[in-house]
């Protein structure tokens, strides 16, 4: 597979809208006023992600884009993670499949507008599909893309990042799924409220790992699911 292929989303033949690639930072003045909808340029995104370049290549490293629009940051992170997978020449097909889903599970987004939300999910799924086709041809398990679609549905959610509440069809506090691979085939899902995760971050900034004393706060999951085969997420949830 050509590494060059993965260095820019523009090189992927996408039928989907790609906001920073289309050179349009603004959709409408009304949306700018109502939702501060001004998309970040590809150059700025690249420079910002370069600051945490190693984390973008680490498949387990989780990223949250809290006002994600159509996923300009998430798309670039995913491309970098996929480039990292492609650079490892000794992976088997099964390992590539597993790593691909691992990369997808690491991305989280919150977006208040439904149209942006749907574009973001479709865009990330499309990048995943193109990557798998490029690197494995037709030989990957078709259930993998279904699982990726399910993960994106749960990880990229319609909500208000300020009030930390769902918007649209779902109600109540925003909940995110934590995905953890158990061995080569199984995934463990635990759900946490976004509010609890933010609380955790504040304490972590004060030195969570330097002093395991009374101040340590470990969020409790609101739901805990049995492990499932990572190719069977659609049936499981
Ligand atoms: C400035 S754009 C940035 C989009 C993308 N992160 C980027 O850098 O290109 C802000 C996005 O956040 C959404 N948004 C505005 N207020 C929000 C809120 N309270 N919670 C979640 N999303 C919000 C808008 O609809 C818009 O898509």
PDB file of C-alpha atoms and ligand atoms in Angstrom:
ATOM      1  CA  UNK A   1       0.000   0.000   0.000  1.00  0.00           C
ATOM      2  CA  UNK A   2       1.260   3.455  -0.806  1.00  0.00           C
ATOM      3  CA  UNK A   3       1.930   5.474   2.327  1.00  0.00           C
ATOM      4  CA  UNK A   4       1.383   8.571   0.268  1.00  0.00           C
ATOM      5  CA  UNK A   5      -2.199   7.520  -0.131  1.00  0.00           C
ATOM      6  CA  UNK A   6      -2.762   7.971   3.571  1.00  0.00           C
ATOM      7  CA  UNK A   7      -1.024  11.232   4.169  1.00  0.00           C
ATOM      8  CA  UNK A   8      -3.961  13.330   3.058  1.00  0.00           C
ATOM      9  CA  UNK A   9      -7.688  12.785   2.946  1.00  0.00           C
ATOM     10  CA  UNK A  10      -7.759  14.693  -0.340  1.00  0.00           C
ATOM     11  CA  UNK A  11      -6.111  11.728  -1.988  1.00  0.00           C
ATOM     12  CA  UNK A  12      -8.954   9.482  -0.930  1.00  0.00           C
ATOM     13  CA  UNK A  13     -11.699   9.569  -3.504  1.00  0.00           C
ATOM     14  CA  UNK A  14     -14.479  10.653  -1.205  1.00  0.00           C
ATOM     15  CA  UNK A  15     -18.056  11.185  -2.216  1.00  0.00           C
ATOM     16  CA  UNK A  16     -18.573  12.911   1.100  1.00  0.00           C
ATOM     17  CA  UNK A  17     -18.268  16.564   2.032  1.00  0.00           C
ATOM     18  CA  UNK A  18     -14.854  17.361   3.441  1.00  0.00           C
ATOM     19  CA  UNK A  19     -15.010  20.780   4.964  1.00  0.00           C
ATOM     20  CA  UNK A  20     -11.417  21.782   5.316  1.00  0.00           C
ATOM     21  CA  UNK A  21     -10.558  20.123   2.033  1.00  0.00           C
ATOM     22  CA  UNK A  22     -13.280  22.048   0.223  1.00  0.00           C
ATOM     23  CA  UNK A  23     -11.584  25.296   1.282  1.00  0.00           C
ATOM     24  CA  UNK A  24     -14.853  26.579   2.743  1.00  0.00           C
ATOM     25  CA  UNK A  25     -14.522  27.468   6.403  1.00  0.00           C
ATOM     26  CA  UNK A  26     -18.049  28.837   6.655  1.00  0.00           C
ATOM     27  CA  UNK A  27     -21.347  27.296   5.546  1.00  0.00           C
ATOM     28  CA  UNK A  28     -23.611  30.237   6.368  1.00  0.00           C
ATOM     29  CA  UNK A  29     -23.525  33.430   8.424  1.00  0.00           C
ATOM     30  CA  UNK A  30     -26.515  32.234  10.437  1.00  0.00           C
ATOM     31  CA  UNK A  31     -24.652  29.101  11.483  1.00  0.00           C
ATOM     32  CA  UNK A  32     -21.588  31.127  12.398  1.00  0.00           C
ATOM     33  CA  UNK A  33     -23.683  33.387  14.634  1.00  0.00           C
ATOM     34  CA  UNK A  34     -25.792  30.592  16.139  1.00  0.00           C
ATOM     35  CA  UNK A  35     -23.173  27.866  16.500  1.00  0.00           C
ATOM     36  CA  UNK A  36     -19.759  29.454  15.890  1.00  0.00           C
ATOM     37  CA  UNK A  37     -19.461  27.159  12.896  1.00  0.00           C
ATOM     38  CA  UNK A  38     -16.117  28.096  11.371  1.00  0.00           C
ATOM     39  CA  UNK A  39     -14.065  25.100  10.309  1.00  0.00           C
ATOM     40  CA  UNK A  40     -10.372  24.883  11.103  1.00  0.00           C
ATOM     41  CA  UNK A  41      -8.016  24.844   8.138  1.00  0.00           C
ATOM     42  CA  UNK A  42      -6.156  21.661   7.239  1.00  0.00           C
ATOM     43  CA  UNK A  43      -2.825  23.381   7.835  1.00  0.00           C
ATOM     44  CA  UNK A  44      -3.728  24.461  11.349  1.00  0.00           C
ATOM     45  CA  UNK A  45      -5.050  21.027  12.176  1.00  0.00           C
ATOM     46  CA  UNK A  46      -1.891  19.395  10.940  1.00  0.00           C
ATOM     47  CA  UNK A  47       0.310  21.768  12.940  1.00  0.00           C
ATOM     48  CA  UNK A  48      -1.723  21.294  16.107  1.00  0.00           C
ATOM     49  CA  UNK A  49      -1.669  17.521  15.800  1.00  0.00           C
ATOM     50  CA  UNK A  50       2.067  17.597  15.159  1.00  0.00           C
ATOM     51  CA  UNK A  51       2.381  18.862  18.739  1.00  0.00           C
ATOM     52  CA  UNK A  52       1.092  15.481  19.905  1.00  0.00           C
ATOM     53  CA  UNK A  53       2.396  13.589  16.876  1.00  0.00           C
ATOM     54  CA  UNK A  54       3.345  10.404  18.695  1.00  0.00           C
ATOM     55  CA  UNK A  55      -0.107  10.100  20.286  1.00  0.00           C
ATOM     56  CA  UNK A  56      -1.714  10.318  16.839  1.00  0.00           C
ATOM     57  CA  UNK A  57       0.204   7.206  15.836  1.00  0.00           C
ATOM     58  CA  UNK A  58      -0.540   5.301  19.026  1.00  0.00           C
ATOM     59  CA  UNK A  59      -3.688   3.304  18.293  1.00  0.00           C
ATOM     60  CA  UNK A  60      -4.907   3.184  21.915  1.00  0.00           C
ATOM     61  CA  UNK A  61      -4.556   6.920  22.467  1.00  0.00           C
ATOM     62  CA  UNK A  62      -8.046   8.422  22.787  1.00  0.00           C
ATOM     63  CA  UNK A  63      -9.069  11.715  21.193  1.00  0.00           C
ATOM     64  CA  UNK A  64     -12.198  13.762  21.919  1.00  0.00           C
ATOM     65  CA  UNK A  65     -13.203  16.612  19.597  1.00  0.00           C
ATOM     66  CA  UNK A  66     -15.819  18.362  21.755  1.00  0.00           C
ATOM     67  CA  UNK A  67     -17.368  20.551  19.020  1.00  0.00           C
ATOM     68  CA  UNK A  68     -16.421  18.276  16.178  1.00  0.00           C
ATOM     69  CA  UNK A  69     -18.407  19.677  13.261  1.00  0.00           C
ATOM     70  CA  UNK A  70     -17.811  17.222  10.458  1.00  0.00           C
ATOM     71  CA  UNK A  71     -14.751  15.816  12.211  1.00  0.00           C
ATOM     72  CA  UNK A  72     -11.825  17.740  10.799  1.00  0.00           C
ATOM     73  CA  UNK A  73      -9.507  16.834  13.666  1.00  0.00           C
ATOM     74  CA  UNK A  74     -10.820  13.292  14.061  1.00  0.00           C
ATOM     75  CA  UNK A  75     -10.387  12.569  10.347  1.00  0.00           C
ATOM     76  CA  UNK A  76      -6.751  13.654  10.453  1.00  0.00           C
ATOM     77  CA  UNK A  77      -6.073  11.632  13.597  1.00  0.00           C
ATOM     78  CA  UNK A  78      -7.630   8.579  11.969  1.00  0.00           C
ATOM     79  CA  UNK A  79      -5.519   9.011   8.841  1.00  0.00           C
ATOM     80  CA  UNK A  80      -2.392   9.221  10.980  1.00  0.00           C
ATOM     81  CA  UNK A  81      -3.322   6.120  12.935  1.00  0.00           C
ATOM     82  CA  UNK A  82      -4.006   4.232   9.715  1.00  0.00           C
ATOM     83  CA  UNK A  83      -0.676   5.384   8.306  1.00  0.00           C
ATOM     84  CA  UNK A  84       0.909   3.973  11.449  1.00  0.00           C
ATOM     85  CA  UNK A  85      -0.785   0.608  10.848  1.00  0.00           C
ATOM     86  CA  UNK A  86       0.289   0.600   7.191  1.00  0.00           C
ATOM     87  CA  UNK A  87       3.886   1.297   8.145  1.00  0.00           C
ATOM     88  CA  UNK A  88       4.133  -1.998  10.050  1.00  0.00           C
ATOM     89  CA  UNK A  89       4.986  -4.451   7.317  1.00  0.00           C
ATOM     90  CA  UNK A  90       4.808  -7.660   9.339  1.00  0.00           C
ATOM     91  CA  UNK A  91       1.145  -7.516  10.388  1.00  0.00           C
ATOM     92  CA  UNK A  92      -1.197 -10.325   9.389  1.00  0.00           C
ATOM     93  CA  UNK A  93      -4.567  -9.557   7.841  1.00  0.00           C
ATOM     94  CA  UNK A  94      -6.295 -10.352  11.133  1.00  0.00           C
ATOM     95  CA  UNK A  95      -3.973  -7.995  13.013  1.00  0.00           C
ATOM     96  CA  UNK A  96      -4.649  -5.221  10.525  1.00  0.00           C
ATOM     97  CA  UNK A  97      -8.395  -5.716  10.952  1.00  0.00           C
ATOM     98  CA  UNK A  98      -8.148  -5.651  14.737  1.00  0.00           C
ATOM     99  CA  UNK A  99      -5.875  -2.606  14.748  1.00  0.00           C
ATOM    100  CA  UNK A 100      -8.163  -0.786  12.361  1.00  0.00           C
ATOM    101  CA  UNK A 101     -11.099  -1.181  14.714  1.00  0.00           C
ATOM    102  CA  UNK A 102      -8.907  -0.267  17.681  1.00  0.00           C
ATOM    103  CA  UNK A 103      -8.084   3.024  15.945  1.00  0.00           C
ATOM    104  CA  UNK A 104     -11.764   3.733  15.315  1.00  0.00           C
ATOM    105  CA  UNK A 105     -12.710   2.999  18.939  1.00  0.00           C
ATOM    106  CA  UNK A 106     -10.234   5.650  20.094  1.00  0.00           C
ATOM    107  CA  UNK A 107     -12.097   8.569  18.489  1.00  0.00           C
ATOM    108  CA  UNK A 108     -14.852  10.538  20.228  1.00  0.00           C
ATOM    109  CA  UNK A 109     -16.875  13.538  19.140  1.00  0.00           C
ATOM    110  CA  UNK A 110     -19.673  15.785  20.338  1.00  0.00           C
ATOM    111  CA  UNK A 111     -21.618  17.880  17.839  1.00  0.00           C
ATOM    112  CA  UNK A 112     -24.766  19.893  18.402  1.00  0.00           C
ATOM    113  CA  UNK A 113     -26.051  19.974  14.793  1.00  0.00           C
ATOM    114  CA  UNK A 114     -27.493  16.792  13.352  1.00  0.00           C
ATOM    115  CA  UNK A 115     -26.307  17.322   9.782  1.00  0.00           C
ATOM    116  CA  UNK A 116     -22.714  17.810  10.892  1.00  0.00           C
ATOM    117  CA  UNK A 117     -22.955  14.802  13.168  1.00  0.00           C
ATOM    118  CA  UNK A 118     -24.086  12.514  10.356  1.00  0.00           C
ATOM    119  CA  UNK A 119     -21.410  13.831   7.995  1.00  0.00           C
ATOM    120  CA  UNK A 120     -18.771  13.248  10.643  1.00  0.00           C
ATOM    121  CA  UNK A 121     -19.757   9.631  11.217  1.00  0.00           C
ATOM    122  CA  UNK A 122     -20.007   8.904   7.479  1.00  0.00           C
ATOM    123  CA  UNK A 123     -16.716  10.572   6.816  1.00  0.00           C
ATOM    124  CA  UNK A 124     -14.829   8.523   9.421  1.00  0.00           C
ATOM    125  CA  UNK A 125     -16.511   5.344   8.227  1.00  0.00           C
ATOM    126  CA  UNK A 126     -15.591   6.169   4.659  1.00  0.00           C
ATOM    127  CA  UNK A 127     -11.947   6.739   5.577  1.00  0.00           C
ATOM    128  CA  UNK A 128     -12.003   3.357   7.330  1.00  0.00           C
ATOM    129  CA  UNK A 129     -13.572   1.644   4.342  1.00  0.00           C
ATOM    130  CA  UNK A 130     -11.091   3.148   1.898  1.00  0.00           C
ATOM    131  CA  UNK A 131      -8.184   2.173   4.136  1.00  0.00           C
ATOM    132  CA  UNK A 132      -9.320  -1.436   4.450  1.00  0.00           C
ATOM    133  CA  UNK A 133      -9.886  -1.733   0.723  1.00  0.00           C
ATOM    134  CA  UNK A 134      -6.493  -0.250  -0.017  1.00  0.00           C
ATOM    135  CA  UNK A 135      -4.554  -2.396   2.412  1.00  0.00           C
ATOM    136  CA  UNK A 136      -6.493  -5.675   2.336  1.00  0.00           C
ATOM    137  CA  UNK A 137      -8.387  -5.536  -0.944  1.00  0.00           C
ATOM    138  CA  UNK A 138     -11.640  -7.460  -0.752  1.00  0.00           C
ATOM    139  CA  UNK A 139     -10.247  -9.940   1.744  1.00  0.00           C
ATOM    140  CA  UNK A 140     -11.411  -8.333   5.001  1.00  0.00           C
ATOM    141  CA  UNK A 141     -14.430  -9.517   6.939  1.00  0.00           C
ATOM    142  CA  UNK A 142     -17.444  -7.360   5.929  1.00  0.00           C
ATOM    143  CA  UNK A 143     -18.661  -7.422   9.539  1.00  0.00           C
ATOM    144  CA  UNK A 144     -15.677  -5.241  10.434  1.00  0.00           C
ATOM    145  CA  UNK A 145     -17.188  -2.181   8.765  1.00  0.00           C
ATOM    146  CA  UNK A 146     -20.511  -2.864  10.487  1.00  0.00           C
ATOM    147  CA  UNK A 147     -18.687  -2.920  13.827  1.00  0.00           C
ATOM    148  CA  UNK A 148     -16.886   0.309  12.945  1.00  0.00           C
ATOM    149  CA  UNK A 149     -20.225   1.885  12.065  1.00  0.00           C
ATOM    150  CA  UNK A 150     -21.644   0.851  15.437  1.00  0.00           C
ATOM    151  CA  UNK A 151     -18.645   2.246  17.310  1.00  0.00           C
ATOM    152  CA  UNK A 152     -18.931   5.563  15.470  1.00  0.00           C
ATOM    153  CA  UNK A 153     -22.637   5.717  16.275  1.00  0.00           C
ATOM    154  CA  UNK A 154     -21.799   5.382  19.977  1.00  0.00           C
ATOM    155  CA  UNK A 155     -18.639   7.495  20.034  1.00  0.00           C
ATOM    156  CA  UNK A 156     -19.719  10.438  17.867  1.00  0.00           C
ATOM    157  CA  UNK A 157     -22.803  11.780  19.521  1.00  0.00           C
ATOM    158  CA  UNK A 158     -25.245  14.659  19.144  1.00  0.00           C
ATOM    159  CA  UNK A 159     -24.969  16.765  22.246  1.00  0.00           C
ATOM    160  CA  UNK A 160     -24.103  20.058  23.879  1.00  0.00           C
ATOM    161  CA  UNK A 161     -20.498  19.934  25.040  1.00  0.00           C
ATOM    162  CA  UNK A 162     -21.113  22.810  27.473  1.00  0.00           C
ATOM    163  CA  UNK A 163     -24.150  21.461  29.318  1.00  0.00           C
ATOM    164  CA  UNK A 164     -22.844  17.908  28.769  1.00  0.00           C
ATOM    165  CA  UNK A 165     -26.366  16.811  27.824  1.00  0.00           C
ATOM    166  CA  UNK A 166     -27.578  14.961  24.755  1.00  0.00           C
ATOM    167  CA  UNK A 167     -29.404  16.947  22.083  1.00  0.00           C
ATOM    168  CA  UNK A 168     -31.883  15.473  19.608  1.00  0.00           C
ATOM    169  CA  UNK A 169     -33.311  11.993  19.988  1.00  0.00           C
ATOM    170  CA  UNK A 170     -31.418  11.023  23.139  1.00  0.00           C
ATOM    171  CA  UNK A 171     -31.989  12.766  26.466  1.00  0.00           C
ATOM    172  CA  UNK A 172     -29.996  13.157  29.665  1.00  0.00           C
ATOM    173  CA  UNK A 173     -26.275  13.329  30.378  1.00  0.00           C
ATOM    174  CA  UNK A 174     -23.866  12.449  27.568  1.00  0.00           C
ATOM    175  CA  UNK A 175     -22.480   8.940  27.935  1.00  0.00           C
ATOM    176  CA  UNK A 176     -19.371   7.625  26.241  1.00  0.00           C
ATOM    177  CA  UNK A 177     -18.402   4.016  25.725  1.00  0.00           C
ATOM    178  CA  UNK A 178     -14.914   2.913  26.724  1.00  0.00           C
ATOM    179  CA  UNK A 179     -13.665   0.122  24.471  1.00  0.00           C
ATOM    180  CA  UNK A 180     -10.942  -2.262  25.594  1.00  0.00           C
ATOM    181  CA  UNK A 181      -9.646  -5.243  23.664  1.00  0.00           C
ATOM    182  CA  UNK A 182      -9.477  -8.464  25.658  1.00  0.00           C
ATOM    183  CA  UNK A 183      -7.060 -10.702  23.784  1.00  0.00           C
ATOM    184  CA  UNK A 184      -7.141 -10.709  20.010  1.00  0.00           C
ATOM    185  CA  UNK A 185     -10.837 -11.113  19.367  1.00  0.00           C
ATOM    186  CA  UNK A 186     -12.953  -9.679  22.137  1.00  0.00           C
ATOM    187  CA  UNK A 187     -13.993  -6.185  23.083  1.00  0.00           C
ATOM    188  CA  UNK A 188     -15.133  -5.008  26.488  1.00  0.00           C
ATOM    189  CA  UNK A 189     -17.473  -2.021  26.647  1.00  0.00           C
ATOM    190  CA  UNK A 190     -18.034   0.123  29.715  1.00  0.00           C
ATOM    191  CA  UNK A 191     -20.044   3.359  29.669  1.00  0.00           C
ATOM    192  CA  UNK A 192     -19.182   6.528  31.561  1.00  0.00           C
ATOM    193  CA  UNK A 193     -20.924   9.871  31.778  1.00  0.00           C
ATOM    194  CA  UNK A 194     -18.980  12.652  30.079  1.00  0.00           C
ATOM    195  CA  UNK A 195     -19.328  14.706  33.268  1.00  0.00           C
ATOM    196  CA  UNK A 196     -17.530  12.082  35.326  1.00  0.00           C
ATOM    197  CA  UNK A 197     -14.725  11.823  32.786  1.00  0.00           C
ATOM    198  CA  UNK A 198     -14.220  15.592  32.885  1.00  0.00           C
ATOM    199  CA  UNK A 199     -14.119  15.467  36.695  1.00  0.00           C
ATOM    200  CA  UNK A 200     -11.422  12.807  36.384  1.00  0.00           C
ATOM    201  CA  UNK A 201      -9.385  14.994  34.048  1.00  0.00           C
ATOM    202  CA  UNK A 202      -9.333  17.917  36.483  1.00  0.00           C
ATOM    203  CA  UNK A 203      -7.899  15.790  39.242  1.00  0.00           C
ATOM    204  CA  UNK A 204      -5.487  14.116  36.859  1.00  0.00           C
ATOM    205  CA  UNK A 205      -4.087  17.551  36.047  1.00  0.00           C
ATOM    206  CA  UNK A 206      -3.128  17.924  39.710  1.00  0.00           C
ATOM    207  CA  UNK A 207      -0.966  14.843  39.578  1.00  0.00           C
ATOM    208  CA  UNK A 208      -3.113  11.758  39.557  1.00  0.00           C
ATOM    209  CA  UNK A 209      -0.195   9.390  39.165  1.00  0.00           C
ATOM    210  CA  UNK A 210       2.230  11.142  41.446  1.00  0.00           C
ATOM    211  CA  UNK A 211       0.330  10.471  44.665  1.00  0.00           C
ATOM    212  CA  UNK A 212      -2.090   7.599  44.944  1.00  0.00           C
ATOM    213  CA  UNK A 213      -3.652   9.020  48.097  1.00  0.00           C
ATOM    214  CA  UNK A 214      -7.168  10.068  49.084  1.00  0.00           C
ATOM    215  CA  UNK A 215      -7.593  12.529  46.240  1.00  0.00           C
ATOM    216  CA  UNK A 216      -7.544   9.915  43.524  1.00  0.00           C
ATOM    217  CA  UNK A 217     -10.854   9.835  41.714  1.00  0.00           C
ATOM    218  CA  UNK A 218     -11.730   6.840  39.595  1.00  0.00           C
ATOM    219  CA  UNK A 219     -15.011   7.232  37.713  1.00  0.00           C
ATOM    220  CA  UNK A 220     -17.496   4.413  37.990  1.00  0.00           C
ATOM    221  CA  UNK A 221     -19.085   3.062  34.843  1.00  0.00           C
ATOM    222  CA  UNK A 222     -22.820   3.573  34.478  1.00  0.00           C
ATOM    223  CA  UNK A 223     -23.021   0.392  32.416  1.00  0.00           C
ATOM    224  CA  UNK A 224     -20.778  -2.624  32.107  1.00  0.00           C
ATOM    225  CA  UNK A 225     -21.260  -5.059  29.221  1.00  0.00           C
ATOM    226  CA  UNK A 226     -20.107  -8.633  28.644  1.00  0.00           C
ATOM    227  CA  UNK A 227     -17.188  -9.063  26.277  1.00  0.00           C
ATOM    228  CA  UNK A 228     -18.128  -9.679  22.657  1.00  0.00           C
ATOM    229  CA  UNK A 229     -16.320 -10.652  19.499  1.00  0.00           C
ATOM    230  CA  UNK A 230     -15.293  -7.399  17.835  1.00  0.00           C
ATOM    231  CA  UNK A 231     -16.866  -8.491  14.566  1.00  0.00           C
ATOM    232  CA  UNK A 232     -20.252  -8.862  16.211  1.00  0.00           C
ATOM    233  CA  UNK A 233     -20.866  -5.445  17.757  1.00  0.00           C
ATOM    234  CA  UNK A 234     -23.936  -4.752  15.649  1.00  0.00           C
ATOM    235  CA  UNK A 235     -25.761  -7.734  17.143  1.00  0.00           C
ATOM    236  CA  UNK A 236     -24.532  -6.998  20.649  1.00  0.00           C
ATOM    237  CA  UNK A 237     -25.740  -3.390  21.033  1.00  0.00           C
TER     238      UNK A 237
HETATM  239  C1  LIG B   1     -15.842  26.275  15.150  1.00  0.00           C
HETATM  240  S1  LIG B   1     -16.711  24.834  14.471  1.00  0.00           S
HETATM  241  C2  LIG B   1     -15.372  23.697  14.595  1.00  0.00           C
HETATM  242  C3  LIG B   1     -15.591  22.398  13.898  1.00  0.00           C
HETATM  243  C4  LIG B   1     -14.344  21.497  13.905  1.00  0.00           C
HETATM  244  N1  LIG B   1     -13.977  21.148  15.255  1.00  0.00           N
HETATM  245  C5  LIG B   1     -13.178  22.159  13.235  1.00  0.00           C
HETATM  246  O1  LIG B   1     -12.223  22.527  13.935  1.00  0.00           O
HETATM  247  O2  LIG B   1     -13.203  22.339  12.011  1.00  0.00           O
HETATM  248  C6  LIG B   1     -17.721  24.507  15.848  1.00  0.00           C
HETATM  249  C7  LIG B   1     -18.671  23.333  15.728  1.00  0.00           C
HETATM  250  O3  LIG B   1     -19.193  23.087  17.006  1.00  0.00           O
HETATM  251  C8  LIG B   1     -20.593  22.958  16.977  1.00  0.00           C
HETATM  252  N2  LIG B   1     -21.068  23.467  18.256  1.00  0.00           N
HETATM  253  C9  LIG B   1     -21.330  24.735  18.621  1.00  0.00           C
HETATM  254  N3  LIG B   1     -21.685  24.804  19.902  1.00  0.00           N
HETATM  255  C10 LIG B   1     -21.621  23.520  20.383  1.00  0.00           C
HETATM  256  C11 LIG B   1     -21.869  22.933  21.652  1.00  0.00           C
HETATM  257  N4  LIG B   1     -22.252  23.658  22.713  1.00  0.00           N
HETATM  258  N5  LIG B   1     -21.693  21.598  21.773  1.00  0.00           N
HETATM  259  C12 LIG B   1     -21.311  20.838  20.724  1.00  0.00           C
HETATM  260  N6  LIG B   1     -21.078  21.345  19.493  1.00  0.00           N
HETATM  261  C13 LIG B   1     -21.228  22.676  19.330  1.00  0.00           C
HETATM  262  C14 LIG B   1     -21.030  23.734  15.747  1.00  0.00           C
HETATM  263  O4  LIG B   1     -22.238  23.244  15.230  1.00  0.00           O
HETATM  264  C15 LIG B   1     -19.850  23.550  14.813  1.00  0.00           C
HETATM  265  O5  LIG B   1     -20.021  22.410  14.002  1.00  0.00           O
END
